[in-house]
XYZ file of C-alpha atoms in Angstrom:
445
model
C 0.000 0.000 0.000
C 1.222 3.513 -0.784
C -0.283 6.983 -0.688
C 1.373 9.065 -3.405
C 1.275 12.746 -4.338
C 1.838 13.671 -8.000
C 2.843 17.292 -8.534
C 4.236 19.444 -11.334
C 7.910 20.297 -10.910
C 7.929 23.260 -13.316
C 5.332 25.889 -14.359
C 2.537 23.393 -14.958
C 1.635 21.607 -18.218
C 4.279 18.956 -17.470
C 2.099 16.002 -18.445
C 0.660 15.220 -15.008
C -2.580 14.003 -16.581
C -0.874 11.105 -18.308
C 1.238 10.192 -15.272
C -1.814 10.313 -12.996
C -3.737 8.188 -15.474
C -0.931 5.596 -15.516
C -0.639 5.446 -11.734
C -4.422 5.351 -11.330
C -4.363 1.772 -12.585
C -2.717 0.892 -9.250
C -4.774 3.316 -7.144
C -8.028 2.689 -5.317
C -8.729 6.403 -4.801
C -7.612 9.493 -6.746
C -8.023 12.927 -5.134
C -7.847 16.313 -6.842
C -6.809 18.703 -4.077
C -6.609 22.283 -5.467
C -7.103 24.594 -8.425
C -10.128 24.977 -10.632
C -11.031 25.010 -14.298
C -7.795 26.911 -14.932
C -6.108 23.497 -14.839
C -6.224 21.052 -17.709
C -5.180 17.412 -17.977
C -5.061 15.665 -21.351
C -5.129 11.862 -21.411
C -4.920 9.748 -24.572
C -6.285 6.193 -24.374
C -6.506 3.898 -27.406
C -6.298 6.894 -29.705
C -9.112 8.715 -27.881
C -8.294 12.054 -26.236
C -9.884 13.068 -22.926
C -9.494 16.685 -21.773
C -10.290 17.135 -18.115
C -10.290 20.339 -16.060
C -11.850 19.422 -12.706
C -12.476 15.682 -12.728
C -9.451 13.573 -11.674
C -7.732 11.612 -14.443
C -8.444 8.387 -12.572
C -12.069 8.604 -13.740
C -11.090 6.524 -16.770
C -10.763 3.488 -14.473
C -14.275 2.370 -13.427
C -13.093 0.774 -10.175
C -11.123 3.820 -9.011
C -12.932 6.258 -6.733
C -12.328 9.876 -7.786
C -12.731 12.771 -5.375
C -12.773 16.510 -6.083
C -11.405 17.749 -2.769
C -12.238 20.713 -0.570
C -9.237 22.745 -1.735
C -10.597 22.988 -5.280
C -12.886 25.696 -6.618
C -15.692 24.315 -8.758
C -17.487 25.889 -11.670
C -20.721 23.831 -11.711
C -21.417 24.470 -15.382
C -17.977 23.184 -16.391
C -17.928 20.119 -14.145
C -21.410 19.109 -15.333
C -20.298 19.551 -18.925
C -17.301 17.290 -18.252
C -19.521 14.713 -16.593
C -21.903 14.671 -19.550
C -19.052 14.389 -22.045
C -17.582 11.435 -20.163
C -20.948 9.689 -20.127
C -21.305 10.197 -23.895
C -17.872 8.614 -24.345
C -18.971 5.581 -22.341
C -17.071 6.475 -19.163
C -18.962 5.859 -15.917
C -19.084 8.679 -13.376
C -20.670 6.566 -10.633
C -17.244 6.593 -8.970
C -17.064 10.410 -8.796
C -17.432 12.355 -5.545
C -17.410 16.092 -4.802
C -16.409 17.679 -1.499
C -19.208 19.512 0.275
C -16.736 22.146 1.481
C -15.232 23.034 -1.912
C -15.947 26.585 -3.032
C -18.094 27.522 -6.015
C -17.078 29.826 -8.883
C -19.906 32.240 -9.654
C -20.586 34.412 -12.748
C -19.351 37.544 -10.964
C -16.022 35.826 -10.303
C -15.462 35.332 -14.024
C -16.489 38.898 -14.861
C -14.249 40.425 -12.210
C -11.336 38.208 -13.208
C -11.449 39.273 -16.855
C -12.068 42.944 -16.088
C -9.321 43.090 -13.463
C -6.784 41.487 -15.791
C -7.682 43.933 -18.543
C -7.222 46.872 -16.161
C -3.677 45.745 -15.362
C -2.469 46.729 -18.833
C 1.283 46.123 -19.033
C 1.186 44.494 -15.586
C -1.033 41.578 -16.602
C -0.481 38.330 -14.720
C -1.758 36.090 -17.510
C -4.809 34.583 -15.799
C -7.173 32.284 -17.676
C -10.118 34.607 -16.981
C -12.066 31.686 -15.503
C -12.713 33.381 -12.147
C -10.284 31.293 -10.097
C -8.469 34.132 -8.307
C -11.672 35.955 -7.289
C -13.172 32.678 -6.051
C -10.177 32.046 -3.805
C -10.250 35.706 -2.734
C -13.855 35.323 -1.547
C -12.842 32.128 0.228
C -10.134 34.037 2.113
C -12.524 36.894 2.856
C -15.055 34.333 4.176
C -17.739 35.496 1.779
C -17.561 32.513 -0.574
C -20.264 30.076 -1.608
C -19.482 26.437 -0.848
C -20.961 23.267 -2.294
C -22.953 22.702 0.891
C -24.478 26.174 0.433
C -25.410 25.181 -3.098
C -27.217 22.147 -1.724
C -29.384 24.262 0.616
C -32.312 25.507 -1.496
C -33.477 27.826 1.317
C -30.135 29.326 2.320
C -28.698 29.754 -1.183
C -31.209 32.376 -2.457
C -30.772 34.455 0.700
C -26.987 34.295 0.503
C -26.753 34.985 -3.229
C -29.274 37.831 -3.192
C -27.042 39.861 -0.889
C -23.752 38.758 -2.471
C -24.788 39.446 -6.067
C -26.111 42.895 -5.202
C -22.803 43.632 -3.484
C -20.785 42.348 -6.456
C -22.967 44.355 -8.845
C -21.706 47.541 -7.229
C -18.143 46.471 -8.100
C -19.099 45.429 -11.624
C -20.958 48.669 -12.358
C -18.965 51.297 -10.471
C -15.445 49.947 -10.803
C -15.493 48.120 -14.138
C -18.431 49.763 -15.938
C -20.005 46.354 -16.607
C -23.712 45.437 -16.641
C -25.114 44.051 -13.362
C -26.153 40.444 -12.865
C -29.775 39.514 -12.245
C -29.826 37.773 -8.832
C -32.994 35.841 -9.623
C -31.577 34.445 -12.869
C -28.302 33.436 -11.229
C -30.116 31.772 -8.311
C -32.393 29.879 -10.696
C -29.408 28.680 -12.736
C -27.402 27.519 -9.726
C -30.319 25.723 -8.078
C -30.513 23.608 -11.251
C -26.809 22.825 -10.954
C -27.374 21.836 -7.335
C -29.948 19.205 -8.229
C -27.666 17.660 -10.845
C -24.648 17.517 -8.505
C -26.464 16.511 -5.300
C -25.943 12.716 -5.661
C -22.170 13.190 -5.871
C -21.654 15.458 -2.837
C -19.974 13.950 0.241
C -17.772 14.674 3.235
C -14.580 14.080 1.256
C -12.148 14.239 4.170
C -14.078 11.498 5.955
C -14.154 9.318 2.843
C -10.399 9.680 2.349
C -9.807 8.909 6.024
C -11.866 5.742 5.745
C -9.819 4.721 2.701
C -6.633 5.278 4.717
C -7.931 3.056 7.528
C -8.701 0.321 4.983
C -5.113 0.645 3.691
C -6.214 1.543 0.185
C -3.814 3.053 -2.346
C -4.530 6.778 -2.618
C -3.189 9.035 -5.350
C -3.279 12.803 -4.783
C -3.407 14.609 -8.125
C -1.908 18.086 -8.354
C -2.897 20.862 -10.730
C -0.599 23.558 -12.143
C 3.047 23.368 -10.992
C 5.510 24.250 -8.252
C 6.592 27.573 -9.789
C 2.929 28.676 -9.868
C 2.461 28.156 -6.124
C 0.922 31.174 -4.390
C 3.528 31.164 -1.599
C 6.565 29.563 -3.220
C 6.224 30.312 -6.937
C 7.344 33.184 -9.156
C 5.019 35.684 -7.466
C 3.028 37.591 -8.680
C 2.901 35.424 -11.824
C 1.354 32.520 -9.950
C -1.970 30.798 -9.422
C -4.231 31.400 -6.412
C -3.716 28.085 -4.616
C -0.876 25.823 -3.441
C 0.090 23.229 -6.087
C 3.037 21.989 -4.013
C 2.955 18.691 -2.114
C 1.990 20.300 1.190
C -1.060 21.812 -0.488
C -2.299 18.332 -1.381
C -2.703 17.521 2.310
C -4.491 20.788 3.092
C -6.760 20.607 0.058
C -7.685 16.982 0.707
C -8.197 17.188 4.455
C -5.517 14.683 5.472
C -2.424 14.797 7.667
C 1.088 14.616 6.183
C 1.905 11.416 8.065
C -0.236 9.357 5.695
C 1.880 10.295 2.652
C 4.400 7.680 1.558
C 5.843 9.160 -1.626
C 5.923 12.364 -3.679
C 6.574 12.121 -7.405
C 7.417 15.211 -9.424
C 6.559 15.477 -13.120
C 8.861 17.488 -15.379
C 9.214 17.823 -19.123
C 12.549 16.999 -20.719
C 12.612 20.724 -21.515
C 10.695 23.625 -19.930
C 7.510 25.475 -20.863
C 5.552 28.348 -19.412
C 2.153 29.893 -20.191
C 1.361 33.527 -19.497
C 3.524 36.325 -18.190
C 6.651 36.347 -16.033
C 10.421 35.724 -16.249
C 11.640 32.578 -18.004
C 15.475 32.349 -17.979
C 15.875 29.460 -20.468
C 13.215 30.648 -22.932
C 13.995 30.078 -26.603
C 12.322 32.628 -28.856
C 13.708 31.594 -32.220
C 13.999 28.406 -34.321
C 14.604 25.814 -31.604
C 11.857 27.226 -29.388
C 9.448 27.003 -32.313
C 10.579 23.435 -33.016
C 9.936 22.385 -29.420
C 6.521 24.041 -29.515
C 5.567 22.335 -32.761
C 6.881 18.867 -31.887
C 5.490 19.057 -28.357
C 2.089 20.448 -29.451
C 2.551 23.136 -26.833
C -0.897 24.648 -26.543
C -2.737 24.982 -23.218
C -5.502 22.434 -22.541
C -7.614 25.099 -20.838
C -6.916 28.258 -22.858
C -5.416 27.062 -26.123
C -2.643 29.631 -25.649
C 0.796 28.819 -27.065
C 3.286 27.799 -24.407
C 6.661 29.488 -24.242
C 9.430 26.889 -24.636
C 12.985 26.676 -23.339
C 15.783 24.325 -22.278
C 15.503 22.214 -19.130
C 16.153 24.329 -16.032
C 17.797 22.291 -13.282
C 17.803 25.265 -10.887
C 14.019 25.325 -10.684
C 14.134 21.530 -10.746
C 16.246 21.371 -7.599
C 13.960 23.973 -6.037
C 10.951 21.741 -6.778
C 12.732 18.804 -5.168
C 13.368 20.855 -2.032
C 9.948 22.506 -1.725
C 7.983 19.316 -2.354
C 10.234 16.690 -0.801
C 10.301 14.787 -4.097
C 11.682 11.277 -3.924
C 11.350 10.394 -7.614
C 10.669 11.968 -10.990
C 8.619 11.339 -14.102
C 10.249 12.882 -17.181
C 7.809 13.530 -20.017
C 8.099 14.415 -23.715
C 11.642 13.081 -24.076
C 10.740 12.276 -27.692
C 10.337 15.993 -28.482
C 14.141 16.287 -28.330
C 14.727 13.410 -30.782
C 15.817 15.543 -33.764
C 18.249 17.863 -31.979
C 21.987 17.652 -32.609
C 22.778 19.325 -29.288
C 20.729 19.795 -26.125
C 21.399 22.364 -23.440
C 20.610 22.145 -19.743
C 20.637 25.120 -17.393
C 22.808 24.099 -14.428
C 23.031 27.494 -12.691
C 22.180 31.190 -13.040
C 24.403 34.208 -13.337
C 23.077 37.165 -11.336
C 25.048 40.421 -11.368
C 28.226 38.571 -12.303
C 27.852 35.903 -9.612
C 26.980 32.237 -10.158
C 23.864 31.077 -8.297
C 22.816 27.437 -7.960
C 19.635 28.107 -5.981
C 16.336 29.595 -7.054
C 16.153 33.271 -5.984
C 13.027 34.253 -4.076
C 13.468 37.906 -5.040
C 11.372 38.497 -8.186
C 13.651 41.230 -9.539
C 16.693 38.978 -9.122
C 14.933 36.147 -10.951
C 14.014 38.489 -13.799
C 17.726 39.286 -14.251
C 18.961 35.678 -14.176
C 21.107 34.526 -17.090
C 21.271 30.760 -17.585
C 24.577 28.908 -17.299
C 24.380 25.975 -19.712
C 25.905 22.539 -20.045
C 25.692 21.214 -23.617
C 25.072 17.520 -24.250
C 24.985 15.607 -27.544
C 21.590 14.742 -28.959
C 20.626 11.253 -30.132
C 18.946 12.188 -33.434
C 16.845 9.061 -33.665
C 13.213 8.343 -32.724
C 12.404 7.154 -29.215
C 8.598 6.903 -29.403
C 8.756 3.108 -29.794
C 11.151 2.548 -26.883
C 9.621 0.541 -24.039
C 12.653 -0.306 -21.882
C 15.787 1.535 -20.825
C 17.771 -0.764 -23.081
C 15.769 0.473 -26.078
C 16.868 4.083 -25.552
C 19.816 5.517 -27.497
C 22.869 5.852 -25.255
C 22.836 9.658 -25.562
C 19.191 9.762 -24.394
C 20.032 7.572 -21.421
C 23.014 9.792 -20.639
C 20.753 12.859 -20.783
C 18.328 11.325 -18.292
C 21.162 10.321 -15.978
C 22.517 13.867 -16.121
C 19.113 15.280 -15.138
C 18.806 12.828 -12.254
C 22.271 13.747 -11.035
C 21.494 17.471 -11.162
C 18.105 17.046 -9.462
C 19.511 14.588 -6.910
C 16.491 12.300 -7.171
C 15.936 9.160 -9.265
C 13.805 8.918 -12.382
C 10.984 6.392 -12.091
C 8.951 7.023 -15.256
C 9.856 8.193 -18.769
C 7.135 9.308 -21.184
C 7.809 9.160 -24.930
C 4.446 10.233 -26.328
C 0.858 10.970 -25.382
C -0.481 7.387 -25.323
C -0.411 5.149 -22.252
C 1.835 2.593 -23.926
C 4.466 5.161 -24.913
C 6.044 4.910 -21.500
C 8.997 3.324 -19.757
C 8.098 2.523 -16.149
C 11.329 1.925 -14.318
C 9.523 1.782 -11.005
C 5.855 1.837 -10.019
C 5.776 4.483 -7.256
C 2.692 2.849 -5.737
C 3.433 -0.886 -5.811
C 7.066 -1.059 -6.845
C 10.039 -1.298 -4.471
C 11.953 1.884 -3.799
C 14.588 1.290 -6.443
C 15.516 3.831 -9.051
C 16.795 4.406 -12.555
C 20.013 5.692 -11.081
C 21.477 6.817 -7.822
C 21.782 10.459 -6.788
C 25.339 10.598 -8.163
C 24.181 9.382 -11.582
C 25.597 5.852 -11.329
C 23.572 2.970 -12.812
C 21.056 1.051 -10.767
C 22.176 -2.104 -9.006
C 19.400 -4.428 -10.105
C 20.180 -6.773 -7.235
């Protein structure tokens, strides 16, 4: 039995959906602990693509219980749309559960989000405009609407009548936007409540009961470490805590039940939205990575900025999350390159820095210090074992593991489930690794 957290070790979009889907085959319960519809997981099964924003990737396994935890913010319209799409594709949602204490995204949250971002002008953060930040803001201000409020047909109209009238003042006076009709919003959300009612539970209790029964629990992260509200590249961050510690808070469990934390990182680096990006490639190679990696956001469709692998932020992710193994995705995207660079340190004001700077202005001035490795220039998408990989590809992975000081357990070589080398199953497998911290080969004995 193992309880495992899967988190993004970069700026999100690392391929967590596929890794979660793979590990879900060994999990009894999968929990989504934070974020909202600003997150997107793409899973490809038997040539069929599933794009999920709120529902855990484990939903594709009918015997795996999937829980949307209390740390998430839920847009009822979107989650219902996802549920209906899954049903049309023949996927059962009888194993889906929604936390009664998760917060609800309302129409005024979306309006305020978009208007606020527009007002920022040159200081835009790069939000998705889906109302996530304002929903979390109301949660912090203790004025939010929770799922259990949605379920109360008497309380909800009273609460929303006052709240919508209050928000209308902001919409009209501050942003010059038309007001919302409280009666129409209440009517709409009461319909959502009736649809979702059968799925609403005390999620913390259900997870606790699974722990007592020694079930395998997988905690699915959204976004990535560098987007963490407290520990990311503030202010260009999300409004929740995508790091491993946030999984415990957002699920309602104590840290002592966690056995392992696996970090997911691309074989290169991408970023969506605004903010500094030291290894960004703006010319031919960056375009090549974007094209070969199909680097477009699942949620927004925006092009992702591409750059070389950054081991400085990688080591930071290891430290902040307590990672004990890695999943490296999209290795195949590098197949055609003659040379591959890896950022091993930063240069800041003439000094070499090996640690991620918490000062935003310092990070904006970082210049990458690169180590250049030879490429393999042959396809890897059909590789299924370490022995199948070209020696240069294996050397590249070993170099990353040495820099990150954690072993690599999974290597993804394409979008499909079968395009994967599983060196170690983090849930059922023994704690062995692709290579030791110093980069030496595994002792199979």
